[in-house]
């Protein structure tokens, strides 16, 4: 039997699919390293066990697959009926047996990958709607998933760090986060500087007269910006050093 390949032809999209699949494999590896009994342990997300993280990532794949099906068929199939249904689904998933929880992740990831693989090249531009109500082209589903699997692999609190996440993923994540801050006006007097890059990255309220400047490596800044710790970051305010950096504004 001949294996089927992606019908997508755009090299940028194909690179994005590669990053999403690598992130899925990385999450799977960190999940497989956890014994069943340790699924009950806390994740890095307040109020969520590792079970909640796995359930969320599993059901997220199903939800994104519905958007890809929408792009394929033209029949509107929302990610979730409502945010309340989404939250209930995660809470339910967290009660599954270990084998059922692992199967949820595995099967949903395969399903999503097949939907991506079989989507005709022209359909990647078809518009779908996210759970937040944003209308986006179907190609955006690839980034939606990429962000989920890489960041939540860290949230399993099983040895993964932001240093394990590819730099292009971290850079796009930072652009998303700082863009959300700017849209909400929560980045006032805040400048973010990524150090150690061949081309320095600067985000935030760069026109501020007396900003708080948060600095750090790309992984450290991404960790801070997502609200997952301040290790490796420093902040300057009015010319004085403040360590660690203040909490980052909320972004989702």
PDB file of C-alpha atoms in Angstrom:
ATOM      1  CA  UNK A   1       0.000   0.000   0.000  1.00  0.00           C
ATOM      2  CA  UNK A   2       1.443   3.385  -1.023  1.00  0.00           C
ATOM      3  CA  UNK A   3       1.581   5.965   1.773  1.00  0.00           C
ATOM      4  CA  UNK A   4      -0.325   9.168   1.103  1.00  0.00           C
ATOM      5  CA  UNK A   5       1.347  12.518   1.596  1.00  0.00           C
ATOM      6  CA  UNK A   6       0.101  16.014   2.351  1.00  0.00           C
ATOM      7  CA  UNK A   7      -1.850  17.613  -0.455  1.00  0.00           C
ATOM      8  CA  UNK A   8      -0.629  21.026   0.709  1.00  0.00           C
ATOM      9  CA  UNK A   9       2.066  22.508  -1.523  1.00  0.00           C
ATOM     10  CA  UNK A  10       2.952  25.821   0.145  1.00  0.00           C
ATOM     11  CA  UNK A  11       6.450  25.443   1.658  1.00  0.00           C
ATOM     12  CA  UNK A  12       5.638  27.712   4.619  1.00  0.00           C
ATOM     13  CA  UNK A  13       2.563  25.625   5.416  1.00  0.00           C
ATOM     14  CA  UNK A  14       4.499  22.390   5.063  1.00  0.00           C
ATOM     15  CA  UNK A  15       7.152  23.702   7.453  1.00  0.00           C
ATOM     16  CA  UNK A  16       4.401  24.603   9.901  1.00  0.00           C
ATOM     17  CA  UNK A  17       2.945  21.108   9.657  1.00  0.00           C
ATOM     18  CA  UNK A  18       6.400  19.705  10.406  1.00  0.00           C
ATOM     19  CA  UNK A  19       6.682  21.824  13.571  1.00  0.00           C
ATOM     20  CA  UNK A  20       3.187  20.759  14.671  1.00  0.00           C
ATOM     21  CA  UNK A  21       4.010  17.092  14.154  1.00  0.00           C
ATOM     22  CA  UNK A  22       7.324  17.420  15.949  1.00  0.00           C
ATOM     23  CA  UNK A  23       5.547  19.092  18.846  1.00  0.00           C
ATOM     24  CA  UNK A  24       2.985  16.289  18.947  1.00  0.00           C
ATOM     25  CA  UNK A  25       5.793  13.727  19.047  1.00  0.00           C
ATOM     26  CA  UNK A  26       7.528  15.676  21.817  1.00  0.00           C
ATOM     27  CA  UNK A  27       4.339  15.832  23.897  1.00  0.00           C
ATOM     28  CA  UNK A  28       3.816  12.108  23.316  1.00  0.00           C
ATOM     29  CA  UNK A  29       7.343  11.368  24.534  1.00  0.00           C
ATOM     30  CA  UNK A  30       6.919  13.395  27.724  1.00  0.00           C
ATOM     31  CA  UNK A  31       3.531  11.760  28.330  1.00  0.00           C
ATOM     32  CA  UNK A  32       4.917   8.259  27.766  1.00  0.00           C
ATOM     33  CA  UNK A  33       7.694   8.931  30.276  1.00  0.00           C
ATOM     34  CA  UNK A  34       5.084   9.427  33.004  1.00  0.00           C
ATOM     35  CA  UNK A  35       3.952   6.330  34.914  1.00  0.00           C
ATOM     36  CA  UNK A  36       0.176   6.047  35.271  1.00  0.00           C
ATOM     37  CA  UNK A  37       0.277   6.965  38.961  1.00  0.00           C
ATOM     38  CA  UNK A  38       2.046  10.253  38.180  1.00  0.00           C
ATOM     39  CA  UNK A  39      -0.782  11.429  35.930  1.00  0.00           C
ATOM     40  CA  UNK A  40      -2.528  12.411  39.160  1.00  0.00           C
ATOM     41  CA  UNK A  41       0.250  14.873  39.996  1.00  0.00           C
ATOM     42  CA  UNK A  42       0.054  18.622  39.586  1.00  0.00           C
ATOM     43  CA  UNK A  43       0.851  20.285  36.294  1.00  0.00           C
ATOM     44  CA  UNK A  44       2.359  23.752  35.972  1.00  0.00           C
ATOM     45  CA  UNK A  45      -1.133  25.168  35.434  1.00  0.00           C
ATOM     46  CA  UNK A  46      -2.916  26.249  38.636  1.00  0.00           C
ATOM     47  CA  UNK A  47      -5.839  23.979  39.443  1.00  0.00           C
ATOM     48  CA  UNK A  48      -4.996  21.448  36.747  1.00  0.00           C
ATOM     49  CA  UNK A  49      -3.486  18.013  37.242  1.00  0.00           C
ATOM     50  CA  UNK A  50      -1.442  16.365  34.513  1.00  0.00           C
ATOM     51  CA  UNK A  51      -4.665  14.535  33.661  1.00  0.00           C
ATOM     52  CA  UNK A  52      -6.327  17.855  32.827  1.00  0.00           C
ATOM     53  CA  UNK A  53      -3.448  18.824  30.533  1.00  0.00           C
ATOM     54  CA  UNK A  54      -3.587  15.513  28.648  1.00  0.00           C
ATOM     55  CA  UNK A  55      -7.376  15.690  28.340  1.00  0.00           C
ATOM     56  CA  UNK A  56      -7.187  19.261  27.098  1.00  0.00           C
ATOM     57  CA  UNK A  57      -4.558  18.448  24.471  1.00  0.00           C
ATOM     58  CA  UNK A  58      -6.529  15.401  23.334  1.00  0.00           C
ATOM     59  CA  UNK A  59      -9.849  17.175  22.999  1.00  0.00           C
ATOM     60  CA  UNK A  60      -8.117  20.160  21.424  1.00  0.00           C
ATOM     61  CA  UNK A  61      -6.981  17.900  18.569  1.00  0.00           C
ATOM     62  CA  UNK A  62     -10.574  16.796  18.028  1.00  0.00           C
ATOM     63  CA  UNK A  63     -11.766  20.401  18.082  1.00  0.00           C
ATOM     64  CA  UNK A  64      -9.158  21.532  15.552  1.00  0.00           C
ATOM     65  CA  UNK A  65      -9.984  18.520  13.369  1.00  0.00           C
ATOM     66  CA  UNK A  66     -13.572  19.796  13.238  1.00  0.00           C
ATOM     67  CA  UNK A  67     -12.284  23.072  11.800  1.00  0.00           C
ATOM     68  CA  UNK A  68     -10.291  21.209   9.160  1.00  0.00           C
ATOM     69  CA  UNK A  69     -13.406  19.197   8.284  1.00  0.00           C
ATOM     70  CA  UNK A  70     -15.260  22.517   7.958  1.00  0.00           C
ATOM     71  CA  UNK A  71     -12.630  23.717   5.494  1.00  0.00           C
ATOM     72  CA  UNK A  72     -12.873  20.439   3.581  1.00  0.00           C
ATOM     73  CA  UNK A  73     -16.660  20.217   3.314  1.00  0.00           C
ATOM     74  CA  UNK A  74     -17.919  23.780   3.665  1.00  0.00           C
ATOM     75  CA  UNK A  75     -20.269  22.554   6.407  1.00  0.00           C
ATOM     76  CA  UNK A  76     -19.878  24.682   9.530  1.00  0.00           C
ATOM     77  CA  UNK A  77     -18.526  22.526  12.370  1.00  0.00           C
ATOM     78  CA  UNK A  78     -17.466  24.709  15.322  1.00  0.00           C
ATOM     79  CA  UNK A  79     -14.639  23.731  17.639  1.00  0.00           C
ATOM     80  CA  UNK A  80     -17.034  23.516  20.589  1.00  0.00           C
ATOM     81  CA  UNK A  81     -20.722  24.384  21.110  1.00  0.00           C
ATOM     82  CA  UNK A  82     -19.570  26.756  23.879  1.00  0.00           C
ATOM     83  CA  UNK A  83     -16.677  27.484  26.222  1.00  0.00           C
ATOM     84  CA  UNK A  84     -18.705  25.844  28.997  1.00  0.00           C
ATOM     85  CA  UNK A  85     -18.942  22.610  27.023  1.00  0.00           C
ATOM     86  CA  UNK A  86     -15.195  22.760  26.374  1.00  0.00           C
ATOM     87  CA  UNK A  87     -14.440  23.150  30.092  1.00  0.00           C
ATOM     88  CA  UNK A  88     -16.827  20.346  31.035  1.00  0.00           C
ATOM     89  CA  UNK A  89     -15.191  18.076  28.465  1.00  0.00           C
ATOM     90  CA  UNK A  90     -11.746  18.671  29.972  1.00  0.00           C
ATOM     91  CA  UNK A  91     -13.002  18.016  33.500  1.00  0.00           C
ATOM     92  CA  UNK A  92     -14.631  14.789  32.305  1.00  0.00           C
ATOM     93  CA  UNK A  93     -11.530  13.715  30.414  1.00  0.00           C
ATOM     94  CA  UNK A  94      -9.429  14.161  33.537  1.00  0.00           C
ATOM     95  CA  UNK A  95     -11.473  11.369  35.182  1.00  0.00           C
ATOM     96  CA  UNK A  96     -10.696   8.779  32.496  1.00  0.00           C
ATOM     97  CA  UNK A  97      -8.593   5.726  33.274  1.00  0.00           C
ATOM     98  CA  UNK A  98      -4.913   6.099  32.379  1.00  0.00           C
ATOM     99  CA  UNK A  99      -5.214   3.865  29.324  1.00  0.00           C
ATOM    100  CA  UNK A 100      -8.294   5.732  28.094  1.00  0.00           C
ATOM    101  CA  UNK A 101      -6.581   9.086  28.640  1.00  0.00           C
ATOM    102  CA  UNK A 102      -3.521   7.971  26.696  1.00  0.00           C
ATOM    103  CA  UNK A 103      -5.730   6.583  23.917  1.00  0.00           C
ATOM    104  CA  UNK A 104      -7.578   9.899  23.748  1.00  0.00           C
ATOM    105  CA  UNK A 105      -4.313  11.710  23.063  1.00  0.00           C
ATOM    106  CA  UNK A 106      -3.020   9.135  20.577  1.00  0.00           C
ATOM    107  CA  UNK A 107      -6.208   8.679  18.566  1.00  0.00           C
ATOM    108  CA  UNK A 108      -7.119  12.359  18.415  1.00  0.00           C
ATOM    109  CA  UNK A 109      -3.607  13.266  17.231  1.00  0.00           C
ATOM    110  CA  UNK A 110      -3.778  10.663  14.453  1.00  0.00           C
ATOM    111  CA  UNK A 111      -7.232  11.873  13.419  1.00  0.00           C
ATOM    112  CA  UNK A 112      -6.099  15.482  13.166  1.00  0.00           C
ATOM    113  CA  UNK A 113      -3.016  14.496  11.208  1.00  0.00           C
ATOM    114  CA  UNK A 114      -5.146  12.596   8.693  1.00  0.00           C
ATOM    115  CA  UNK A 115      -7.508  15.566   8.289  1.00  0.00           C
ATOM    116  CA  UNK A 116      -4.523  17.830   7.577  1.00  0.00           C
ATOM    117  CA  UNK A 117      -2.976  15.302   5.200  1.00  0.00           C
ATOM    118  CA  UNK A 118      -6.155  14.907   3.165  1.00  0.00           C
ATOM    119  CA  UNK A 119      -7.143  18.580   2.946  1.00  0.00           C
ATOM    120  CA  UNK A 120      -6.808  19.728  -0.701  1.00  0.00           C
ATOM    121  CA  UNK A 121      -4.284  22.490  -1.283  1.00  0.00           C
ATOM    122  CA  UNK A 122      -6.938  25.049  -2.274  1.00  0.00           C
ATOM    123  CA  UNK A 123      -9.041  24.404   0.828  1.00  0.00           C
ATOM    124  CA  UNK A 124      -6.346  25.606   3.212  1.00  0.00           C
ATOM    125  CA  UNK A 125      -7.529  29.146   2.445  1.00  0.00           C
ATOM    126  CA  UNK A 126     -11.155  28.425   3.389  1.00  0.00           C
ATOM    127  CA  UNK A 127     -12.327  30.418   6.385  1.00  0.00           C
ATOM    128  CA  UNK A 128     -13.212  28.850   9.739  1.00  0.00           C
ATOM    129  CA  UNK A 129     -13.925  30.302  13.170  1.00  0.00           C
ATOM    130  CA  UNK A 130     -11.999  29.729  16.401  1.00  0.00           C
ATOM    131  CA  UNK A 131     -13.593  29.235  19.794  1.00  0.00           C
ATOM    132  CA  UNK A 132     -12.736  32.887  20.557  1.00  0.00           C
ATOM    133  CA  UNK A 133     -14.807  33.929  17.532  1.00  0.00           C
ATOM    134  CA  UNK A 134     -11.905  34.860  15.217  1.00  0.00           C
ATOM    135  CA  UNK A 135     -12.402  34.097  11.540  1.00  0.00           C
ATOM    136  CA  UNK A 136      -9.172  32.642  10.151  1.00  0.00           C
ATOM    137  CA  UNK A 137      -8.017  30.582   7.153  1.00  0.00           C
ATOM    138  CA  UNK A 138      -7.761  26.843   7.762  1.00  0.00           C
ATOM    139  CA  UNK A 139      -3.975  27.087   7.623  1.00  0.00           C
ATOM    140  CA  UNK A 140      -4.138  28.855  10.997  1.00  0.00           C
ATOM    141  CA  UNK A 141      -5.189  25.530  12.563  1.00  0.00           C
ATOM    142  CA  UNK A 142      -1.596  24.353  12.177  1.00  0.00           C
ATOM    143  CA  UNK A 143      -0.242  27.135  14.373  1.00  0.00           C
ATOM    144  CA  UNK A 144      -3.106  26.715  16.834  1.00  0.00           C
ATOM    145  CA  UNK A 145      -2.052  23.125  17.359  1.00  0.00           C
ATOM    146  CA  UNK A 146       1.687  23.815  17.323  1.00  0.00           C
ATOM    147  CA  UNK A 147       1.342  26.242  20.204  1.00  0.00           C
ATOM    148  CA  UNK A 148      -0.759  23.808  22.222  1.00  0.00           C
ATOM    149  CA  UNK A 149       1.480  20.753  22.004  1.00  0.00           C
ATOM    150  CA  UNK A 150       4.818  22.467  22.595  1.00  0.00           C
ATOM    151  CA  UNK A 151       3.738  24.663  25.523  1.00  0.00           C
ATOM    152  CA  UNK A 152       1.611  22.009  27.209  1.00  0.00           C
ATOM    153  CA  UNK A 153       4.469  19.506  26.992  1.00  0.00           C
ATOM    154  CA  UNK A 154       6.243  21.853  29.397  1.00  0.00           C
ATOM    155  CA  UNK A 155       3.100  22.067  31.537  1.00  0.00           C
ATOM    156  CA  UNK A 156       3.277  18.320  32.188  1.00  0.00           C
ATOM    157  CA  UNK A 157       6.139  19.256  34.561  1.00  0.00           C
ATOM    158  CA  UNK A 158       8.092  16.201  33.527  1.00  0.00           C
ATOM    159  CA  UNK A 159      11.443  17.704  32.613  1.00  0.00           C
ATOM    160  CA  UNK A 160      10.524  19.625  29.456  1.00  0.00           C
ATOM    161  CA  UNK A 161      11.436  23.315  29.393  1.00  0.00           C
ATOM    162  CA  UNK A 162      11.022  26.208  26.998  1.00  0.00           C
ATOM    163  CA  UNK A 163      14.605  25.511  25.885  1.00  0.00           C
ATOM    164  CA  UNK A 164      13.236  22.369  24.194  1.00  0.00           C
ATOM    165  CA  UNK A 165      10.879  24.396  22.005  1.00  0.00           C
ATOM    166  CA  UNK A 166      12.242  25.405  18.569  1.00  0.00           C
ATOM    167  CA  UNK A 167      13.212  29.065  18.243  1.00  0.00           C
ATOM    168  CA  UNK A 168      10.777  29.778  15.364  1.00  0.00           C
ATOM    169  CA  UNK A 169       7.912  28.519  17.533  1.00  0.00           C
ATOM    170  CA  UNK A 170       9.009  30.662  20.474  1.00  0.00           C
ATOM    171  CA  UNK A 171       9.365  33.750  18.271  1.00  0.00           C
ATOM    172  CA  UNK A 172       5.888  33.378  16.806  1.00  0.00           C
ATOM    173  CA  UNK A 173       4.486  32.690  20.255  1.00  0.00           C
ATOM    174  CA  UNK A 174       6.012  35.934  21.523  1.00  0.00           C
ATOM    175  CA  UNK A 175       4.555  37.851  18.589  1.00  0.00           C
ATOM    176  CA  UNK A 176       1.128  36.415  19.411  1.00  0.00           C
ATOM    177  CA  UNK A 177       1.396  37.272  23.087  1.00  0.00           C
ATOM    178  CA  UNK A 178       2.755  40.786  22.674  1.00  0.00           C
ATOM    179  CA  UNK A 179       0.199  41.405  19.927  1.00  0.00           C
ATOM    180  CA  UNK A 180      -2.562  40.424  22.343  1.00  0.00           C
ATOM    181  CA  UNK A 181      -1.122  42.761  24.978  1.00  0.00           C
ATOM    182  CA  UNK A 182      -1.008  45.610  22.501  1.00  0.00           C
ATOM    183  CA  UNK A 183      -4.580  44.980  21.325  1.00  0.00           C
ATOM    184  CA  UNK A 184      -5.779  45.018  24.923  1.00  0.00           C
ATOM    185  CA  UNK A 185      -3.637  47.993  25.939  1.00  0.00           C
ATOM    186  CA  UNK A 186      -1.946  45.982  28.692  1.00  0.00           C
ATOM    187  CA  UNK A 187       1.593  46.604  27.447  1.00  0.00           C
ATOM    188  CA  UNK A 188       1.664  50.265  28.435  1.00  0.00           C
ATOM    189  CA  UNK A 189       5.165  51.256  29.635  1.00  0.00           C
ATOM    190  CA  UNK A 190       6.378  47.665  29.124  1.00  0.00           C
ATOM    191  CA  UNK A 191       9.217  46.749  26.749  1.00  0.00           C
ATOM    192  CA  UNK A 192      10.407  43.180  26.202  1.00  0.00           C
ATOM    193  CA  UNK A 193      13.938  42.525  24.947  1.00  0.00           C
ATOM    194  CA  UNK A 194      15.167  39.124  23.806  1.00  0.00           C
ATOM    195  CA  UNK A 195      18.926  38.872  24.326  1.00  0.00           C
ATOM    196  CA  UNK A 196      21.503  36.528  22.835  1.00  0.00           C
ATOM    197  CA  UNK A 197      20.052  36.708  19.322  1.00  0.00           C
ATOM    198  CA  UNK A 198      21.974  37.483  16.153  1.00  0.00           C
ATOM    199  CA  UNK A 199      19.148  39.931  15.423  1.00  0.00           C
ATOM    200  CA  UNK A 200      17.776  41.424  18.672  1.00  0.00           C
ATOM    201  CA  UNK A 201      14.030  41.156  19.202  1.00  0.00           C
ATOM    202  CA  UNK A 202      12.129  43.961  20.917  1.00  0.00           C
ATOM    203  CA  UNK A 203       8.415  44.043  21.662  1.00  0.00           C
ATOM    204  CA  UNK A 204       5.989  46.194  23.590  1.00  0.00           C
ATOM    205  CA  UNK A 205       5.551  49.897  24.250  1.00  0.00           C
ATOM    206  CA  UNK A 206       8.793  51.012  22.627  1.00  0.00           C
ATOM    207  CA  UNK A 207       7.621  54.639  22.553  1.00  0.00           C
ATOM    208  CA  UNK A 208       7.269  54.830  26.344  1.00  0.00           C
ATOM    209  CA  UNK A 209       9.352  57.545  27.985  1.00  0.00           C
ATOM    210  CA  UNK A 210      10.172  55.527  31.100  1.00  0.00           C
ATOM    211  CA  UNK A 211       9.351  51.880  30.429  1.00  0.00           C
ATOM    212  CA  UNK A 212       9.913  48.782  32.489  1.00  0.00           C
ATOM    213  CA  UNK A 213      12.299  46.749  30.316  1.00  0.00           C
ATOM    214  CA  UNK A 214      12.155  42.983  30.766  1.00  0.00           C
ATOM    215  CA  UNK A 215      15.150  41.120  29.305  1.00  0.00           C
ATOM    216  CA  UNK A 216      16.224  37.521  28.893  1.00  0.00           C
ATOM    217  CA  UNK A 217      16.969  34.749  26.442  1.00  0.00           C
ATOM    218  CA  UNK A 218      14.264  33.677  24.000  1.00  0.00           C
ATOM    219  CA  UNK A 219      13.210  30.627  26.076  1.00  0.00           C
ATOM    220  CA  UNK A 220      13.264  32.638  29.325  1.00  0.00           C
ATOM    221  CA  UNK A 221      11.191  35.465  27.871  1.00  0.00           C
ATOM    222  CA  UNK A 222       8.685  33.041  26.351  1.00  0.00           C
ATOM    223  CA  UNK A 223       8.359  31.277  29.699  1.00  0.00           C
ATOM    224  CA  UNK A 224       7.803  34.605  31.444  1.00  0.00           C
ATOM    225  CA  UNK A 225       5.375  35.937  28.831  1.00  0.00           C
ATOM    226  CA  UNK A 226       3.185  32.817  29.072  1.00  0.00           C
ATOM    227  CA  UNK A 227       3.001  33.219  32.839  1.00  0.00           C
ATOM    228  CA  UNK A 228       5.102  30.164  33.600  1.00  0.00           C
ATOM    229  CA  UNK A 229       7.966  31.590  35.628  1.00  0.00           C
ATOM    230  CA  UNK A 230      10.566  34.348  35.750  1.00  0.00           C
ATOM    231  CA  UNK A 231      13.778  32.284  35.766  1.00  0.00           C
ATOM    232  CA  UNK A 232      16.442  33.872  33.586  1.00  0.00           C
ATOM    233  CA  UNK A 233      14.719  37.243  33.288  1.00  0.00           C
ATOM    234  CA  UNK A 234      15.619  40.649  34.678  1.00  0.00           C
ATOM    235  CA  UNK A 235      13.843  43.965  34.578  1.00  0.00           C
ATOM    236  CA  UNK A 236      14.997  47.569  34.594  1.00  0.00           C
ATOM    237  CA  UNK A 237      12.818  50.417  35.749  1.00  0.00           C
ATOM    238  CA  UNK A 238      13.965  54.030  35.906  1.00  0.00           C
ATOM    239  CA  UNK A 239      17.515  52.867  35.272  1.00  0.00           C
ATOM    240  CA  UNK A 240      17.526  50.483  38.246  1.00  0.00           C
ATOM    241  CA  UNK A 241      17.726  46.685  38.096  1.00  0.00           C
ATOM    242  CA  UNK A 242      14.697  44.731  39.300  1.00  0.00           C
ATOM    243  CA  UNK A 243      15.034  40.961  39.625  1.00  0.00           C
ATOM    244  CA  UNK A 244      13.031  38.920  38.916  1.00  0.00           C
ATOM    245  CA  UNK A 245      10.783  40.478  36.302  1.00  0.00           C
ATOM    246  CA  UNK A 246       7.262  41.507  37.334  1.00  0.00           C
ATOM    247  CA  UNK A 247       4.400  39.204  36.309  1.00  0.00           C
ATOM    248  CA  UNK A 248       3.564  39.373  32.612  1.00  0.00           C
ATOM    249  CA  UNK A 249       0.147  40.688  31.552  1.00  0.00           C
ATOM    250  CA  UNK A 250      -2.496  38.066  30.820  1.00  0.00           C
ATOM    251  CA  UNK A 251      -2.666  37.142  27.142  1.00  0.00           C
ATOM    252  CA  UNK A 252      -5.553  34.666  26.838  1.00  0.00           C
TER     253      UNK A 252
END
